[in-house]
Coordinates of C-alpha atoms in Angstrom, one line a residue:
Chain A
M1 CA 0.1 0.0 0.6
A2 CA 2.3 1.9 0.8
A3 CA 5.0 1.8 -2.2
C4 CA 1.8 2.5 -4.6
S5 CA 1.2 6.0 -2.3
I6 CA 4.3 6.7 -3.0
E7 CA 4.7 5.8 -6.6
D8 CA 1.1 7.7 -6.6
L9 CA 3.8 10.9 -5.0
L10 CA 5.8 10.6 -7.4
A11 CA 3.9 10.5 -10.3
K12 CA 2.0 13.5 -9.9
A13 CA 4.7 15.2 -8.1
E14 CA 6.2 14.7 -11.9
Q15 CA 2.8 15.5 -13.2
D16 CA 2.9 19.1 -11.5
E17 CA 6.6 19.9 -12.6
A18 CA 5.2 19.3 -15.6
E19 CA 2.7 21.2 -16.1
K20 CA 4.2 24.0 -14.2
L21 CA 7.1 23.7 -17.2
K22 CA 4.6 23.9 -19.5
S23 CA 4.1 27.2 -20.4
I24 CA 7.5 27.6 -20.7
T25 CA 8.6 25.1 -22.6
V26 CA 8.9 24.7 -26.5
Q27 CA 9.5 22.3 -28.8
K28 CA 12.1 22.2 -31.5
E29 CA 13.9 20.0 -33.3
L30 CA 16.6 21.3 -33.9
D31 CA 18.1 23.1 -30.2
L32 CA 18.9 27.0 -31.3
E33 CA 22.5 28.0 -30.6
F34 CA 22.8 31.3 -27.8
D35 CA 24.8 33.8 -27.9
I36 CA 24.1 35.2 -24.0
G37 CA 27.2 37.7 -24.3
N38 CA 25.4 39.3 -26.4
L39 CA 21.8 38.6 -26.1
V40 CA 21.2 36.8 -29.7
A41 CA 19.6 34.0 -30.8
Y42 CA 20.2 31.5 -34.0
D43 CA 16.9 29.3 -34.4
K44 CA 18.5 26.8 -37.7
N45 CA 15.2 24.8 -37.4
R46 CA 13.1 24.9 -41.0
I47 CA 10.5 27.0 -41.3
D48 CA 6.9 25.5 -42.6
I49 CA 6.3 27.3 -46.0
R50 CA 3.7 25.8 -46.2
Q51 CA 2.2 26.8 -43.3
F52 CA 4.1 30.4 -43.4
R53 CA 1.6 31.0 -46.2
E54 CA -1.3 29.8 -44.8
Q55 CA -1.1 31.6 -41.8
K56 CA -1.6 35.1 -41.8
K57 CA 2.4 35.7 -42.4
E58 CA 2.5 38.4 -39.0
D59 CA 0.8 36.1 -36.8
F60 CA 3.9 33.4 -37.7
L61 CA 6.0 35.9 -37.7
R62 CA 5.4 36.2 -34.5
S63 CA 4.8 33.4 -32.6
L64 CA 7.8 32.0 -34.4
A65 CA 9.1 35.1 -32.7
R66 CA 7.3 34.2 -29.1
D67 CA 9.0 31.0 -29.2
N68 CA 12.7 31.4 -29.9
T69 CA 12.0 34.5 -27.0
Q70 CA 11.2 32.1 -24.8
L71 CA 13.8 29.7 -25.9
L72 CA 16.6 32.8 -25.3
V73 CA 14.9 34.0 -22.0
N74 CA 15.2 30.1 -20.4
E75 CA 17.8 30.7 -21.6
I76 CA 20.0 33.1 -19.8
W77 CA 17.7 32.5 -16.8
K78 CA 19.6 30.0 -16.7
H79 CA 22.5 31.9 -15.5
P80 CA 24.0 33.6 -12.2
T81 CA 21.7 36.5 -11.2
E82 CA 23.0 39.4 -8.5
R83 CA 21.0 41.4 -6.3
V84 CA 23.1 45.0 -6.6
E85 CA 21.2 47.9 -5.2
E86 CA 17.5 46.5 -4.9
V87 CA 17.6 45.4 -9.1
I88 CA 18.0 41.6 -9.5
V89 CA 20.5 41.5 -12.7
V90 CA 21.9 38.5 -14.1
K91 CA 26.0 38.2 -14.6
L92 CA 26.5 37.5 -18.4
P93 CA 28.9 34.9 -20.0
E94 CA 32.0 37.0 -22.8
P95 CA 30.2 37.3 -25.9
T96 CA 31.2 33.8 -27.8
T97 CA 30.8 35.6 -31.4
P98 CA 33.5 36.7 -33.0
L99 CA 32.5 40.0 -35.0
P100 CA 35.3 43.1 -35.9
R101 CA 36.2 45.1 -34.8
E102 CA 36.5 49.2 -35.2
K103 CA 39.9 49.7 -35.0
P104 CA 43.6 47.1 -35.5
P105 CA 44.7 47.2 -31.5
P106 CA 46.2 49.9 -30.5
K107 CA 50.5 49.8 -31.3
P108 CA 52.7 49.0 -28.1
R109 CA 53.9 53.2 -27.1
P110 CA 57.4 53.7 -27.7
P111 CA 58.8 53.3 -23.9
T112 CA 59.0 57.1 -22.1
K113 CA 62.7 59.1 -21.4
W114 CA 62.5 57.5 -17.2
E115 CA 61.9 54.2 -18.5
E116 CA 64.6 53.4 -21.3
F117 CA 66.8 54.9 -18.4
A118 CA 65.5 53.3 -15.1
K119 CA 65.7 50.2 -18.7
L120 CA 69.4 50.6 -18.7
K121 CA 69.9 51.4 -14.9
G122 CA 68.6 48.0 -14.5
I123 CA 66.0 50.2 -11.7
Q124 CA 63.0 47.8 -10.6
K125 CA 59.6 49.2 -9.4
K126 CA 58.9 49.5 -6.1
K127 CA 56.3 49.8 -4.2
K128 CA 56.0 50.9 -1.3
T129 CA 54.9 48.9 2.0
N130 CA 51.7 50.6 4.1
L131 CA 52.9 51.5 7.5
V132 CA 52.5 48.3 9.4
W133 CA 52.4 48.1 13.1
D134 CA 56.0 47.6 14.3
D135 CA 56.0 45.5 17.8
V136 CA 59.5 45.3 18.6
A137 CA 58.8 49.1 18.7
K138 CA 55.5 49.2 21.2
N139 CA 57.4 45.9 22.9
E140 CA 60.7 48.7 23.5
L141 CA 58.2 51.7 24.2
H142 CA 56.5 50.1 26.8
R143 CA 59.3 48.4 28.7
L144 CA 61.7 52.0 28.0
R145 CA 57.3 54.1 30.0
N146 CA 57.6 51.4 32.2
I147 CA 60.9 51.9 32.5
A148 CA 60.5 55.8 33.4
R149 CA 57.5 55.6 35.5
A150 CA 60.0 53.7 37.4
Q151 CA 62.4 55.6 38.2
K152 CA 60.8 59.0 37.3
I153 CA 62.2 60.0 34.4
K154 CA 60.8 61.7 31.7
V155 CA 60.8 58.7 28.6
P156 CA 62.2 60.1 24.9
G157 CA 59.3 60.2 22.1
V158 CA 59.4 57.1 19.4
G159 CA 61.4 57.8 17.2
L160 CA 64.1 57.9 19.7
T161 CA 63.9 54.2 20.7
P162 CA 65.8 51.9 18.3
T163 CA 63.0 49.8 16.3
A164 CA 63.9 47.6 13.4
Q165 CA 63.5 49.9 10.8
Q166 CA 64.7 52.7 10.8
S167 CA 64.8 55.3 8.1
K168 CA 67.2 57.8 7.0
T169 CA 64.7 60.9 8.8
D170 CA 64.4 58.8 12.0
L171 CA 68.2 58.1 12.5
A172 CA 68.5 61.5 11.8
R173 CA 66.6 62.8 13.9
A174 CA 68.4 60.9 16.7
V175 CA 71.4 61.7 16.3
N176 CA 71.0 65.7 15.7
V177 CA 68.9 65.1 19.3
A178 CA 71.9 63.5 21.0
K179 CA 73.9 65.8 20.2
S180 CA 71.9 68.7 20.8
S181 CA 71.3 66.9 24.4
T182 CA 75.0 68.2 25.7
A183 CA 75.4 70.7 28.2
S184 CA 75.7 73.9 26.1
A185 CA 73.2 72.3 23.7
G186 CA 75.7 70.9 21.0
K187 CA 77.5 74.2 20.3
F188 CA 80.8 72.5 20.3
Q189 CA 80.2 69.3 18.8
D190 CA 82.3 68.4 15.7
R191 CA 80.7 67.4 12.2
L192 CA 81.9 64.5 10.8
P193 CA 83.7 65.6 7.6
K194 CA 80.9 65.2 5.0
E195 CA 78.1 65.2 7.3
K196 CA 75.9 68.7 6.6
A197 CA 73.8 71.8 9.0
P198 CA 70.5 70.6 10.6
R199 CA 68.3 72.5 8.7
N200 CA 65.1 73.3 10.2
T201 CA 66.7 73.9 13.3
G202 CA 66.1 77.5 14.4
K203 CA 63.0 78.4 16.3
K204 CA 59.5 77.8 15.1
R205 CA 58.1 81.2 14.8
K206 CA 54.4 81.1 15.5
F207 CA 51.8 82.9 13.4
Q208 CA 48.0 84.3 14.1
P209 CA 45.3 82.2 12.4
V210 CA 44.3 84.5 9.6
I211 CA 40.4 85.3 11.0
G212 CA 40.4 84.4 14.2
N213 CA 40.0 86.4 17.3
F214 CA 38.4 89.4 16.4
S215 CA 39.4 91.3 19.3
N216 CA 43.2 90.1 19.5
E217 CA 43.1 91.5 15.4
K218 CA 41.5 94.8 17.0
Q219 CA 44.1 94.8 19.9
R220 CA 47.2 94.4 18.0
Q221 CA 45.9 96.3 14.9
L222 CA 45.4 99.6 17.7
D223 CA 48.1 98.8 19.3
L224 CA 50.6 99.6 16.5
L225 CA 48.9 102.7 15.2
K226 CA 49.5 103.3 18.3
V227 CA 53.4 102.3 18.0
L228 CA 53.6 104.4 14.8
D229 CA 52.1 107.8 16.7
S230 CA 53.9 108.0 19.1
K231 CA 56.6 111.0 18.8
K232 CA 58.9 109.2 20.9
P233 CA 61.3 107.5 18.3
R234 CA 61.0 103.4 19.1
L235 CA 65.3 103.0 19.1
D236 CA 66.3 102.8 23.0
V237 CA 69.0 105.4 23.2
N238 CA 71.0 104.0 25.7
K239 CA 71.2 100.6 24.3
A240 CA 72.1 101.7 20.8
V241 CA 74.9 103.7 22.6
N242 CA 76.5 101.2 24.2
K243 CA 76.1 99.2 21.2
Q244 CA 77.8 101.0 19.2
M245 CA 80.1 101.9 22.5
R246 CA 81.6 98.7 21.8
E247 CA 81.8 98.5 18.5
D248 CA 84.2 101.0 18.8
D249 CA 86.4 99.2 21.6
R250 CA 86.5 96.6 19.0
E251 CA 87.7 98.3 15.9
E252 CA 89.9 99.8 17.9
S253 CA 91.5 96.4 19.2
A254 CA 91.2 94.6 16.1
A255 CA 93.3 97.1 15.1
K256 CA 96.7 97.0 17.7
F257 CA 96.1 93.6 17.3
K258 CA 97.1 93.5 13.6
K259 CA 99.9 95.5 13.8
G260 CA 101.2 93.7 17.5
G261 CA 101.4 90.2 15.4
K262 CA 101.8 88.1 18.2
K263 CA 102.2 90.0 20.9
G264 CA 99.0 90.9 20.2
R265 CA 97.8 87.6 20.5
K266 CA 99.0 86.6 23.7
G267 CA 96.9 89.1 25.2
G268 CA 93.6 88.5 23.0
N269 CA 91.4 88.6 25.1
F270 CA 88.6 91.2 24.0
S271 CA 85.8 91.3 26.1
G272 CA 84.0 90.5 22.6
K273 CA 80.8 91.2 23.5
G274 CA 77.6 90.5 21.5
K275 CA 79.7 89.6 18.6
G276 CA 76.6 87.6 18.3
G277 CA 74.2 90.4 19.6
G278 CA 75.7 92.4 17.0
G279 CA 75.0 90.3 14.3
K280 CA 71.6 89.8 15.6
G281 CA 70.9 93.9 15.4
K282 CA 67.1 94.2 15.8
G283 CA 67.0 96.3 12.1
K284 CA 65.2 99.2 14.1
G285 CA 68.0 99.2 16.5
R286 CA 71.0 99.4 14.7
A287 CA 69.3 102.2 12.2
G288 CA 70.7 104.6 14.2
G289 CA 74.6 103.1 14.2
K290 CA 73.8 102.7 9.9
G291 CA 75.6 105.5 9.4
Q292 CA 79.0 104.3 10.8
G293 CA 81.2 101.9 9.6
P294 CA 80.5 98.6 8.9
P295 CA 78.2 95.4 10.3
S296 CA 80.1 94.4 13.5
G297 CA 79.8 90.8 12.3
K298 CA 83.0 90.3 10.4
K299 CA 85.2 91.7 12.7
G300 CA 84.8 89.2 15.4
A301 CA 84.9 86.4 12.9
G302 CA 89.4 85.9 13.8
K303 CA 87.8 83.7 17.5
P304 CA 84.9 82.9 18.9
G305 CA 83.1 84.4 21.3
K306 CA 83.7 84.5 24.8
R307 CA 80.9 85.7 26.3
Chain B
M1 CA 40.6 64.2 -38.9
K2 CA 42.9 64.5 -35.7
Q3 CA 45.5 61.6 -34.5
K4 CA 47.3 62.3 -31.2
E5 CA 51.2 62.8 -32.2
G6 CA 50.0 63.6 -35.4
V7 CA 48.2 66.7 -37.5
I8 CA 47.1 68.5 -34.4
K9 CA 48.4 67.9 -30.7
P10 CA 45.9 68.4 -27.9
K11 CA 46.9 71.0 -25.5
T12 CA 44.4 70.3 -23.0
K13 CA 43.1 67.5 -20.4
R14 CA 39.8 67.3 -22.1
A15 CA 41.2 67.3 -25.4
K16 CA 43.2 64.7 -24.7
R17 CA 40.7 62.8 -23.4
F18 CA 38.6 63.0 -26.2
L19 CA 41.6 62.2 -28.4
D20 CA 42.6 58.7 -26.2
N21 CA 38.9 58.0 -26.3
R22 CA 38.4 57.3 -30.4
A23 CA 42.3 56.2 -30.3
P24 CA 42.6 52.8 -30.9
K25 CA 41.5 50.7 -27.6
L26 CA 42.1 46.7 -26.2
T27 CA 38.2 46.9 -25.5
E28 CA 36.2 49.5 -27.7
N29 CA 33.9 51.7 -27.5
V30 CA 29.9 51.1 -28.2
K31 CA 29.8 51.5 -32.8
N32 CA 28.4 54.5 -33.7
A33 CA 26.8 54.6 -36.9
M34 CA 25.9 57.6 -39.2
I35 CA 22.5 57.7 -40.9
M36 CA 23.0 59.8 -44.3
K37 CA 19.9 59.7 -46.5
G38 CA 21.3 60.0 -50.9
G39 CA 20.5 62.5 -53.1
N40 CA 17.0 61.6 -53.8
T41 CA 15.2 59.5 -51.4
S42 CA 10.9 58.7 -51.3
M43 CA 9.6 59.4 -47.9
T44 CA 9.1 55.6 -47.5
V45 CA 13.2 55.3 -46.5
T46 CA 13.3 58.7 -45.0
Q47 CA 10.8 57.1 -42.6
A48 CA 12.7 54.4 -42.2
L49 CA 15.8 55.8 -41.3
K50 CA 14.3 57.9 -39.0
D51 CA 13.0 54.7 -37.0
I52 CA 16.4 52.8 -37.3
Y53 CA 17.8 55.9 -35.6
A54 CA 15.0 55.7 -33.2
L55 CA 15.8 52.5 -32.3
K56 CA 20.1 52.9 -32.1
K57 CA 20.1 55.8 -30.0
P58 CA 22.2 58.1 -28.3
S59 CA 25.4 55.5 -30.2
A60 CA 23.8 56.7 -33.5
V61 CA 24.5 60.0 -35.9
L62 CA 21.1 61.4 -37.9
Y63 CA 22.7 63.2 -41.3
K64 CA 19.1 65.6 -41.8
N65 CA 20.9 66.3 -46.0
I66 CA 24.7 65.7 -47.4
T67 CA 24.7 67.2 -50.2
L68 CA 27.0 65.3 -52.2
K69 CA 29.0 67.1 -55.6
Y70 CA 28.6 62.9 -57.1
N71 CA 25.3 62.6 -56.7
I72 CA 25.1 60.2 -59.7
F73 CA 27.9 57.8 -58.2
I74 CA 25.8 57.6 -54.6
A75 CA 23.4 55.9 -56.0
L76 CA 26.2 52.8 -56.9
P77 CA 29.1 52.6 -53.8
F78 CA 28.8 49.8 -56.6
P79 CA 31.5 49.1 -58.0
I80 CA 33.3 51.7 -54.8
T81 CA 34.0 54.9 -55.8
N82 CA 34.1 58.1 -54.4
I83 CA 31.1 57.2 -52.1
F84 CA 33.7 56.2 -50.0
C85 CA 35.7 58.3 -49.2
L86 CA 32.4 61.2 -48.3
Q87 CA 31.8 58.2 -46.1
E88 CA 35.6 57.9 -44.7
F89 CA 35.4 61.5 -43.9
F90 CA 32.1 61.2 -42.2
S91 CA 32.8 58.3 -39.9
K92 CA 36.6 59.1 -39.3
K93 CA 34.1 63.0 -38.3
T94 CA 31.7 61.6 -35.4
D95 CA 33.7 58.7 -35.0
S96 CA 31.5 55.9 -36.6
S97 CA 32.1 52.4 -37.5
L98 CA 28.3 52.0 -38.8
F99 CA 26.5 53.1 -41.3
L100 CA 22.5 53.5 -42.8
F101 CA 23.1 54.9 -46.2
G102 CA 18.9 55.1 -47.6
S103 CA 17.8 55.7 -51.6
H104 CA 15.6 55.6 -53.6
N105 CA 15.5 55.6 -57.3
K106 CA 13.8 53.5 -60.5
K107 CA 15.4 51.1 -61.1
R108 CA 16.2 49.9 -57.1
P109 CA 13.7 51.7 -54.6
N110 CA 13.4 52.3 -51.7
N111 CA 17.0 51.0 -50.8
L112 CA 18.9 50.7 -47.4
I113 CA 22.6 49.9 -47.7
F114 CA 24.1 48.7 -44.3
G115 CA 27.9 48.8 -43.9
R116 CA 30.2 49.0 -41.1
L117 CA 33.7 49.5 -41.5
F118 CA 37.2 49.4 -40.5
D119 CA 40.0 51.5 -39.5
F120 CA 37.6 54.3 -41.4
H121 CA 37.9 52.0 -44.8
V122 CA 35.0 50.5 -45.6
L123 CA 35.3 45.9 -44.6
D124 CA 31.0 45.0 -45.8
M125 CA 28.2 46.9 -47.7
I126 CA 25.5 44.6 -47.9
E127 CA 22.1 46.0 -49.6
L128 CA 18.8 45.3 -48.7
G129 CA 15.5 46.9 -50.6
I130 CA 12.3 47.7 -48.0
E131 CA 9.1 45.0 -50.0
K132 CA 7.0 46.9 -46.8
Y133 CA 6.7 48.6 -43.8
N134 CA 5.7 49.5 -41.2
S135 CA 7.1 52.6 -39.1
L136 CA 6.9 53.4 -35.3
S137 CA 4.2 55.4 -35.2
A138 CA 1.8 53.3 -37.4
I139 CA 1.5 50.7 -34.8
K140 CA 0.5 52.0 -31.6
N141 CA 1.9 50.4 -29.5
S142 CA 3.5 51.7 -25.5
K143 CA 7.1 51.8 -26.7
C144 CA 10.6 51.0 -24.9
P145 CA 12.9 52.8 -23.7
E146 CA 15.6 54.4 -25.2
G147 CA 18.5 52.8 -25.1
T148 CA 17.9 49.0 -24.3
K149 CA 19.3 46.1 -24.6
P150 CA 17.7 44.6 -27.7
M151 CA 17.6 40.1 -27.6
L152 CA 18.1 39.4 -31.0
V153 CA 17.3 36.5 -32.9
F154 CA 17.9 35.3 -36.2
A155 CA 16.0 32.2 -36.5
G156 CA 15.8 30.7 -40.5
E157 CA 18.8 27.7 -42.1
A158 CA 19.7 30.5 -44.9
F159 CA 20.7 31.9 -41.5
D160 CA 23.5 29.6 -41.1
H161 CA 24.5 28.3 -45.8
D162 CA 24.2 31.2 -47.3
D163 CA 27.2 32.9 -47.0
D164 CA 26.0 36.5 -48.1
H165 CA 23.1 36.4 -45.7
K166 CA 26.0 34.7 -42.4
R167 CA 27.3 38.2 -43.3
L168 CA 25.0 39.5 -42.9
K169 CA 23.4 38.2 -39.3
S170 CA 27.2 39.6 -38.3
L171 CA 26.3 42.8 -39.9
L172 CA 23.2 43.3 -38.1
T173 CA 24.1 41.9 -34.9
D174 CA 27.0 44.2 -34.2
F175 CA 24.2 46.8 -36.1
F176 CA 22.3 46.6 -33.7
R177 CA 23.9 44.7 -30.6
G178 CA 24.8 47.7 -28.4
P179 CA 26.7 48.1 -25.5
V180 CA 28.8 45.3 -24.6
V181 CA 27.5 44.9 -20.7
P182 CA 28.8 42.7 -18.2
S183 CA 25.2 42.0 -16.7
V184 CA 21.9 43.3 -17.0
R185 CA 18.3 44.1 -15.6
L186 CA 16.4 40.9 -15.7
A187 CA 13.4 43.0 -16.1
G188 CA 14.5 44.9 -18.4
L189 CA 14.9 42.3 -21.4
E190 CA 11.9 44.0 -23.4
H191 CA 13.3 44.9 -26.6
V192 CA 12.8 42.1 -28.9
L193 CA 14.4 42.1 -32.8
H194 CA 13.1 39.5 -34.8
F195 CA 15.0 38.1 -38.2
T196 CA 13.6 35.4 -40.3
A197 CA 15.0 34.7 -43.2
L198 CA 12.3 33.1 -45.9
E199 CA 12.9 32.6 -49.7
G200 CA 14.8 35.2 -50.1
K201 CA 13.7 37.1 -48.0
I202 CA 14.5 38.7 -44.5
Y203 CA 11.2 39.4 -42.0
M204 CA 12.7 41.5 -39.2
R205 CA 10.2 42.1 -36.3
S206 CA 10.4 44.6 -33.7
Y207 CA 8.7 43.3 -30.4
R208 CA 8.0 44.2 -26.7
S209 CA 8.7 41.4 -24.3
L210 CA 6.2 40.7 -21.5
L211 CA 7.5 39.0 -18.6
K212 CA 4.7 37.0 -17.6
K213 CA 4.1 34.6 -14.4
S214 CA 4.5 31.2 -15.2
G215 CA 5.0 28.3 -12.2
C216 CA 8.5 28.1 -11.5
R217 CA 11.3 31.0 -12.1
T218 CA 11.9 31.6 -16.0
P219 CA 9.5 34.2 -16.6
R220 CA 7.0 33.5 -19.8
I221 CA 6.5 35.3 -22.6
E222 CA 4.6 37.3 -24.9
L223 CA 5.2 40.0 -27.1
E224 CA 3.5 42.5 -28.0
E225 CA 4.0 44.0 -31.5
I226 CA 6.3 47.8 -31.5
G227 CA 8.9 48.6 -33.4
P228 CA 9.0 49.2 -37.3
S229 CA 8.5 46.3 -38.8
F230 CA 10.2 45.1 -42.6
D231 CA 10.2 43.1 -45.1
F232 CA 13.7 43.2 -47.0
V233 CA 15.1 41.3 -50.9
L234 CA 18.6 40.7 -50.1
R235 CA 20.5 42.7 -53.2
R236 CA 23.6 43.1 -53.3
T237 CA 26.9 42.9 -51.7
H238 CA 30.3 43.8 -50.8
L239 CA 31.8 41.9 -48.7
A240 CA 35.8 42.3 -47.0
S241 CA 37.5 40.0 -48.7
D242 CA 39.4 37.0 -46.7
D243 CA 42.2 37.7 -45.4
L244 CA 41.2 42.0 -44.8
Y245 CA 38.0 40.2 -42.8
K246 CA 40.9 38.7 -40.4
T247 CA 42.4 41.0 -39.6
A248 CA 39.8 42.8 -38.6
H249 CA 38.8 40.6 -35.9
R250 CA 42.2 39.8 -34.9
Q251 CA 42.6 40.9 -30.9
P252 CA 45.2 42.2 -29.1
K253 CA 46.9 39.3 -27.5
A254 CA 46.1 40.8 -23.7
L255 CA 42.1 40.1 -24.3
K256 CA 42.5 37.4 -25.4
P257 CA 42.1 34.5 -21.8
K258 CA 44.8 33.2 -19.9
K259 CA 45.0 29.6 -19.9
K260 CA 45.0 28.3 -16.9
K261 CA 48.0 25.8 -16.5
N262 CA 47.4 22.2 -16.0
I263 CA 44.3 21.9 -16.4
S264 CA 43.4 19.0 -19.0
H265 CA 39.6 17.8 -19.4
D266 CA 39.1 14.7 -20.8
T267 CA 36.9 13.1 -23.9
F268 CA 33.4 12.5 -20.5
G269 CA 34.9 16.3 -19.4
T270 CA 36.0 15.2 -16.7
K271 CA 38.7 17.9 -15.4
F272 CA 41.7 16.8 -14.6
G273 CA 45.4 18.3 -12.9
R274 CA 48.9 17.2 -11.7
L275 CA 50.0 16.7 -8.5
H276 CA 53.6 17.2 -8.0
M277 CA 55.1 14.7 -5.2
Q278 CA 58.7 14.8 -3.8
K279 CA 60.9 12.5 -3.7
Q280 CA 59.2 9.8 -1.3
D281 CA 61.4 7.0 0.8
L282 CA 58.9 4.2 0.0
A283 CA 60.7 2.5 3.7
K284 CA 59.6 5.2 5.7
L285 CA 56.4 5.5 4.1
Q286 CA 53.5 5.8 6.1
T287 CA 50.2 3.0 4.7
R288 CA 47.5 1.5 6.8
K289 CA 49.3 -0.3 9.5
M290 CA 48.6 -4.6 8.7
K291 CA 50.0 -6.3 11.9
G292 CA 50.0 -9.4 10.0
L293 CA 52.4 -7.7 7.7
R294 CA 54.8 -5.9 9.6
K295 CA 57.9 -7.3 8.3
R296 CA 59.8 -9.0 10.0
R297 CA 63.5 -10.6 10.9
G298 CA 62.8 -13.0 8.3
P299 CA 62.3 -12.3 4.2
A300 CA 61.2 -8.7 3.7
A301 CA 57.5 -8.2 3.1
A302 CA 56.2 -7.6 -0.5
A303 CA 54.6 -4.6 -1.3
E304 CA 52.5 -2.9 1.4
G305 CA 50.2 -1.2 -1.0
E306 CA 50.8 0.5 -4.2
T307 CA 52.7 3.2 -3.7
S308 CA 52.4 6.0 -5.7
S309 CA 55.5 7.3 -8.3
K310 CA 56.5 11.0 -8.1
T311 CA 53.8 12.4 -10.4
A312 CA 50.0 11.4 -9.3
K313 CA 47.7 12.6 -11.7
V314 CA 44.6 13.8 -9.9
E315 CA 41.2 12.8 -10.7
V316 CA 39.0 16.7 -9.6
E317 CA 35.3 16.9 -10.0

C-alpha cells in the first residue's frame, strides 16, 4: 500500500512539474544556438513555408518569435543572478560570436625617457609597503615607559627608541637630538667631514590664524597704530649707544692686534661681547648706527667670541 | 582628422581625453552608426531611416541632408567609388564604424545599405530593399525606452547556409546589439528584434516582451509588436576579402583569456589536474598498519600497497 502511494506521489509530483514547465517549454526540432553575451539566439530550424503561407504572415512570425524568445529567455535565466541595489541582475558571460573590431588593436607606445633610463640602469619599480605597526617598537616603547615610570624620569619620543627598521629621517633626527643633549646644547660638537648642517632647527615662528579672534586682531592693530603715532622713537638710545661703544672698542683692539701681531695675540682677551648680539641687532635698533662703519659681524670672525 | 601625435597635438587635458577615447583601444567603445540619405529619397526611406535611428539611439547620428557633389556615384557604391571617401570622412568626424545609407531610384526603389568600417575603411556593405514597411508611428503601442539592449533572434536556415546571409547576420548583430555589458537587469529585457530569412526575403520584426508569471522562476514570454517592421529583399553585397576580414577580427593578445596551466579535460568532460610530489622514501611511507604484514626479521614483506610514483594524476571533480 505504502509503495503504491509513494509511486502515486512521485507521479503526481512529476505531473505538477510538467504542468509548471509547460508554460515555458517549447518544442523544437533542433536546439537553438545562443550567444548570451550578446543576447542573441540562432534558430536553425526549417521554417514550414506552407504553414507560413496558410496563416497570416504576422501571426506566424509572431508565434515563431515568441517561441524563440522564450527559449532565449530560458537560457538567460539559467545564468547566475545577483542583487545590485534592489535590482536583480543577471551576470552575462563573454560574447562568443566573433565580430570585427572597430579599429586595429593599439600599438605599444614607445617607452618614455625615464623608462628607457630605468631599463638601462636596471632600476626596478619598488612598491612602497604600507606602514605596519611594528611590534618590536611597541615593546621597546612600553619597556622604556615602564622604566621611566619606575625611576620617575621622562621617556623619549617614539622615534628615538631603537627599532628594527629606521628610516634615514629617523636616524638623522636621533643623531641631532643626541648631539644637542650636551651641556652647551651641542654648540661644540664637531661634525663629521661630510655631514651637512641640520636644517629646520631654528626657532619656529608661530603665526596667528588669519581669521579668528577678532578682539585680538583689533587690539594688535590698535597697538600698531599707537606705535606709529607716538612721537617717542622706538629706539632705546641708551642701548644703542652702548652697543656702538662696544663696537668701537672692538675695532680699536682689532686694529691694535693687527699691528701688534704675535704680541697682541697673547694678550688677546677681549671682552668680545655681543658679536652675536651685534649681528642679531634688530633692524630698528641698528638704524641709529647705520652710517658708522661696517657691520660688526665681520670683525669678530677671527676668534670665537667668549661670552 | 585628428591624430594624437600627428596633425593636432592636444593642448588641454580635455582634448587629450577626447582623442584618447577615439584612439584604438584594447576594449573598444560602442560602435556608432551614421545614418544618412542619398540624393533622392522617398518618404518610405526617410521614415525608415528615422525609425532605425530611434532604435539605435544614442549611439547613432542622423544626417539630415548631405549635399553630395557626385550624386550619380552615390546611387552605386558598387563598384567602389567616391562614395567611400565621403563615408570615410564622415566616419572620422563622428568616430562611427557603422553606416546606414538610404536612397531611392527607379531601378532600386527604397534602398537601404547597411555597412561597417574597419579603421575607417569600408569592410562590408549589404544592400537591402524595403518591400513592405510599417513605421513606428503606424503601430500604436507603448514603446520600449530608448537605449535598452535588445535581444536578437535570427531564424531560418539561410542564415546558416548562405554566405551572404551569414555576413548579414554578423552585420545586423553588430549594428543592433548595443553596448557590451557584463550584466543585465532581468526586468529590463524588453526589446526583441526578430529576423527571419525565408524564400530570399528577410523579415524584421520588433517586439516588446512581457514577462508573465509562470509556475517557476523563468517567466513566460508574451510578445507585443511595437517598432518598425520591415520586409527586406537582399540585393547586392560587397563583402570584405578574407584577409581583411581576418585582420579585422584580430584581437590583441592582452584580451585573450589567460590559460590556466595544469588543467586538462578528457573526452567525458572530467577535469584533470596534476599533483607533483617530492621524492618519497618508500621505506618510510606511512600506510595503514596491517599487523600481519609487518616486517619480521625474516624476508622483507611484500609491498604494503601500491605506492605512488613521483607524479600522480588526480581526478578532480
